[in-house]
PDB file of C-alpha atoms in Angstrom:
ATOM      1  CA  MET A   1     -29.175 -22.441 -11.982  1.00  0.00           C
ATOM      2  CA  SER A   2     -27.053 -22.761  -8.878  1.00  0.00           C
ATOM      3  CA  VAL A   3     -25.735 -20.104  -6.563  1.00  0.00           C
ATOM      4  CA  VAL A   4     -21.927 -20.155  -6.435  1.00  0.00           C
ATOM      5  CA  GLU A   5     -20.262 -19.140  -3.197  1.00  0.00           C
ATOM      6  CA  GLN A   6     -16.541 -19.270  -2.598  1.00  0.00           C
ATOM      7  CA  TYR A   7     -14.495 -18.180   0.371  1.00  0.00           C
ATOM      8  CA  ALA A   8     -11.200 -16.518  -0.430  1.00  0.00           C
ATOM      9  CA  ARG A   9      -8.329 -14.894   1.393  1.00  0.00           C
ATOM     10  CA  ALA A  10      -7.319 -11.415   0.327  1.00  0.00           C
ATOM     11  CA  HIS A  11      -5.159  -8.576   1.560  1.00  0.00           C
ATOM     12  CA  ILE A  12      -6.785  -5.225   2.164  1.00  0.00           C
ATOM     13  CA  VAL A  13      -4.193  -2.638   1.226  1.00  0.00           C
ATOM     14  CA  THR A  14      -4.502   0.846   2.693  1.00  0.00           C
ATOM     15  CA  ASP A  15      -2.275   3.607   3.990  1.00  0.00           C
ATOM     16  CA  LEU A  16      -4.583   3.985   6.998  1.00  0.00           C
ATOM     17  CA  LEU A  17      -3.294   0.797   8.620  1.00  0.00           C
ATOM     18  CA  GLU A  18       0.133   1.027  10.189  1.00  0.00           C
ATOM     19  CA  GLU A  19       0.453  -2.725  10.411  1.00  0.00           C
ATOM     20  CA  ASP A  20      -0.161  -5.512   7.942  1.00  0.00           C
ATOM     21  CA  ARG A  21      -3.306  -7.323   9.057  1.00  0.00           C
ATOM     22  CA  GLY A  22      -2.441 -10.243   6.831  1.00  0.00           C
ATOM     23  CA  ALA A  23      -5.004 -12.040   4.728  1.00  0.00           C
ATOM     24  CA  VAL A  24      -8.666 -11.541   5.580  1.00  0.00           C
ATOM     25  CA  PRO A  25     -11.646 -13.702   4.625  1.00  0.00           C
ATOM     26  CA  VAL A  26     -13.696 -12.491   1.664  1.00  0.00           C
ATOM     27  CA  VAL A  27     -16.885 -14.120   0.388  1.00  0.00           C
ATOM     28  CA  LEU A  28     -17.325 -14.279  -3.385  1.00  0.00           C
ATOM     29  CA  ARG A  29     -20.928 -14.971  -4.428  1.00  0.00           C
ATOM     30  CA  TYR A  30     -22.773 -15.375  -7.699  1.00  0.00           C
ATOM     31  CA  ASP A  31     -26.530 -15.805  -7.977  1.00  0.00           C
ATOM     32  CA  PRO A  32     -27.607 -16.143 -11.628  1.00  0.00           C
ATOM     33  CA  GLY A  33     -31.262 -15.883 -10.612  1.00  0.00           C
ATOM     34  CA  GLN A  34     -30.666 -12.497  -8.992  1.00  0.00           C
ATOM     35  CA  ASP A  35     -28.293 -10.887 -11.526  1.00  0.00           C
ATOM     36  CA  PRO A  36     -26.564 -13.113 -14.091  1.00  0.00           C
ATOM     37  CA  ARG A  37     -24.068 -10.395 -15.092  1.00  0.00           C
ATOM     38  CA  CYS A  38     -22.652  -9.607 -11.641  1.00  0.00           C
ATOM     39  CA  VAL A  39     -20.819 -11.164  -8.724  1.00  0.00           C
ATOM     40  CA  HIS A  40     -20.780  -9.997  -5.105  1.00  0.00           C
ATOM     41  CA  MET A  41     -17.753  -9.534  -2.871  1.00  0.00           C
ATOM     42  CA  ALA A  42     -18.347  -9.278   0.871  1.00  0.00           C
ATOM     43  CA  LEU A  43     -15.439  -7.623   2.687  1.00  0.00           C
ATOM     44  CA  PRO A  44     -14.902  -7.757   6.442  1.00  0.00           C
ATOM     45  CA  GLY A  45     -14.198  -4.740   8.587  1.00  0.00           C
ATOM     46  CA  ALA A  46     -15.585  -2.497  11.271  1.00  0.00           C
ATOM     47  CA  VAL A  47     -18.356  -1.776   8.770  1.00  0.00           C
ATOM     48  CA  PRO A  48     -18.614  -4.855   6.536  1.00  0.00           C
ATOM     49  CA  ARG A  49     -19.273  -3.992   2.912  1.00  0.00           C
ATOM     50  CA  GLU A  50     -20.643  -5.906   0.000  1.00  0.00           C
ATOM     51  CA  TRP A  51     -19.767  -4.812  -3.504  1.00  0.00           C
ATOM     52  CA  THR A  52     -21.446  -5.771  -6.760  1.00  0.00           C
ATOM     53  CA  VAL A  53     -18.929  -6.274  -9.563  1.00  0.00           C
ATOM     54  CA  ASP A  54     -19.667  -6.899 -13.232  1.00  0.00           C
ATOM     55  CA  ARG A  55     -18.298 -10.369 -14.131  1.00  0.00           C
ATOM     56  CA  GLU A  56     -17.001  -9.174 -17.486  1.00  0.00           C
ATOM     57  CA  LEU A  57     -15.133  -6.276 -15.826  1.00  0.00           C
ATOM     58  CA  LEU A  58     -13.562  -8.649 -13.299  1.00  0.00           C
ATOM     59  CA  GLU A  59     -12.460 -11.017 -16.054  1.00  0.00           C
ATOM     60  CA  ARG A  60     -10.992  -8.231 -18.225  1.00  0.00           C
ATOM     61  CA  GLY A  61      -9.182  -6.792 -15.209  1.00  0.00           C
ATOM     62  CA  LEU A  62      -7.318 -10.055 -14.640  1.00  0.00           C
ATOM     63  CA  ARG A  63      -5.542  -9.524 -17.993  1.00  0.00           C
ATOM     64  CA  ALA A  64      -5.217  -5.717 -18.235  1.00  0.00           C
ATOM     65  CA  PRO A  65      -6.331  -2.661 -16.243  1.00  0.00           C
ATOM     66  CA  ALA A  66     -10.105  -2.191 -16.466  1.00  0.00           C
ATOM     67  CA  GLY A  67     -12.604  -0.004 -14.688  1.00  0.00           C
ATOM     68  CA  ARG A  68     -16.176   1.142 -14.629  1.00  0.00           C
ATOM     69  CA  GLY A  69     -17.742   3.604 -12.237  1.00  0.00           C
ATOM     70  CA  GLU A  70     -16.471   3.096  -8.715  1.00  0.00           C
ATOM     71  CA  ILE A  71     -14.617  -0.181  -9.405  1.00  0.00           C
ATOM     72  CA  ARG A  72     -11.179  -0.758 -10.945  1.00  0.00           C
ATOM     73  CA  VAL A  73      -9.450  -4.115 -11.503  1.00  0.00           C
ATOM     74  CA  TRP A  74      -5.916  -4.792 -12.717  1.00  0.00           C
ATOM     75  CA  PRO A  75      -3.271  -7.523 -12.707  1.00  0.00           C
ATOM     76  CA  CYS A  76      -0.504  -7.088 -10.153  1.00  0.00           C
ATOM     77  CA  GLY A  77       2.500  -9.109 -11.232  1.00  0.00           C
ATOM     78  CA  ARG A  78       2.043 -12.634 -12.500  1.00  0.00           C
ATOM     79  CA  VAL A  79      -0.010 -14.152  -9.688  1.00  0.00           C
ATOM     80  CA  GLN A  80      -2.061 -11.387  -8.100  1.00  0.00           C
ATOM     81  CA  ALA A  81      -4.883  -9.057  -9.042  1.00  0.00           C
ATOM     82  CA  VAL A  82      -6.101  -5.875  -7.402  1.00  0.00           C
ATOM     83  CA  VAL A  83      -9.716  -4.770  -7.041  1.00  0.00           C
ATOM     84  CA  GLU A  84     -10.186  -1.134  -6.036  1.00  0.00           C
ATOM     85  CA  PHE A  85     -13.500   0.207  -4.702  1.00  0.00           C
ATOM     86  CA  HIS A  86     -14.129   3.976  -4.589  1.00  0.00           C
ATOM     87  CA  THR A  87     -16.673   5.647  -2.285  1.00  0.00           C
ATOM     88  CA  ALA A  88     -17.228   9.133  -0.911  1.00  0.00           C
ATOM     89  CA  GLN A  89     -15.512   7.901   2.275  1.00  0.00           C
ATOM     90  CA  GLY A  90     -12.353   6.755   0.505  1.00  0.00           C
ATOM     91  CA  VAL A  91     -10.842   3.885  -1.413  1.00  0.00           C
ATOM     92  CA  SER A  92     -10.602   0.197  -0.485  1.00  0.00           C
ATOM     93  CA  VAL A  93      -7.892  -1.738  -2.300  1.00  0.00           C
ATOM     94  CA  VAL A  94      -8.111  -5.531  -2.124  1.00  0.00           C
ATOM     95  CA  GLN A  95      -5.414  -7.862  -3.446  1.00  0.00           C
ATOM     96  CA  PHE A  96      -6.350 -11.424  -4.488  1.00  0.00           C
ATOM     97  CA  GLU A  97      -4.485 -14.353  -5.959  1.00  0.00           C
ATOM     98  CA  THR A  98      -5.408 -14.364  -9.646  1.00  0.00           C
ATOM     99  CA  LYS A  99      -6.036 -18.117  -9.628  1.00  0.00           C
ATOM    100  CA  THR A 100      -8.674 -17.683  -6.905  1.00  0.00           C
ATOM    101  CA  LEU A 101     -10.652 -15.181  -8.975  1.00  0.00           C
ATOM    102  CA  THR A 102     -10.165 -17.211 -12.165  1.00  0.00           C
ATOM    103  CA  ARG A 103     -11.462 -20.379 -10.479  1.00  0.00           C
ATOM    104  CA  PHE A 104     -14.464 -18.495  -9.106  1.00  0.00           C
ATOM    105  CA  LEU A 105     -15.290 -16.977 -12.512  1.00  0.00           C
ATOM    106  CA  ARG A 106     -15.120 -20.406 -14.173  1.00  0.00           C
ATOM    107  CA  ARG A 107     -17.584 -21.732 -11.602  1.00  0.00           C
ATOM    108  CA  THR A 108     -19.954 -18.811 -12.270  1.00  0.00           C
ATOM    109  CA  TYR A 109     -19.950 -19.436 -16.024  1.00  0.00           C
ATOM    110  CA  ALA A 110     -20.605 -23.137 -15.439  1.00  0.00           C
ATOM    111  CA  ALA A 111     -23.493 -22.319 -13.092  1.00  0.00           C
ATOM    112  CA  ALA A 112     -24.999 -19.877 -15.582  1.00  0.00           C
ATOM    113  CA  ALA A 113     -24.912 -22.577 -18.284  1.00  0.00           C
ATOM    114  CA  GLU A 114     -26.804 -25.155 -16.182  1.00  0.00           C
ATOM    115  CA  PRO A 115     -30.202 -26.061 -17.569  1.00  0.00           C
ATOM    116  CA  VAL A 116     -33.201 -24.742 -15.668  1.00  0.00           C
ATOM    117  CA  PRO A 117     -34.947 -27.582 -13.728  1.00  0.00           C
ATOM    118  CA  HIS A 118     -38.542 -28.382 -14.773  1.00  0.00           C
TER     119      HIS A 118
END
């Protein structure tokens, strides 16, 4: 099984910033050998964060609002999706193009279906 890593551009949406920082680089990663049910999202910032997101939650959230624990996902219009991360320090809201997340999820399912080498 192969590790899937994809670089994406996303907008971090927050009331704390007075200016639009534009799109920032986000790393989407899936390692079926580590945890076949989850993907990882590495966000930049003064304190970079990596979040573990259930693949099924991410997929459901592309079609309709979904959430579990500290993570919420929902469609935003026809071409964007929002992923919201809650912590004791506050909330991070990240906006992606839906097609980017869909493409990444397809790659993760293909990687999970690969036969194990002998």
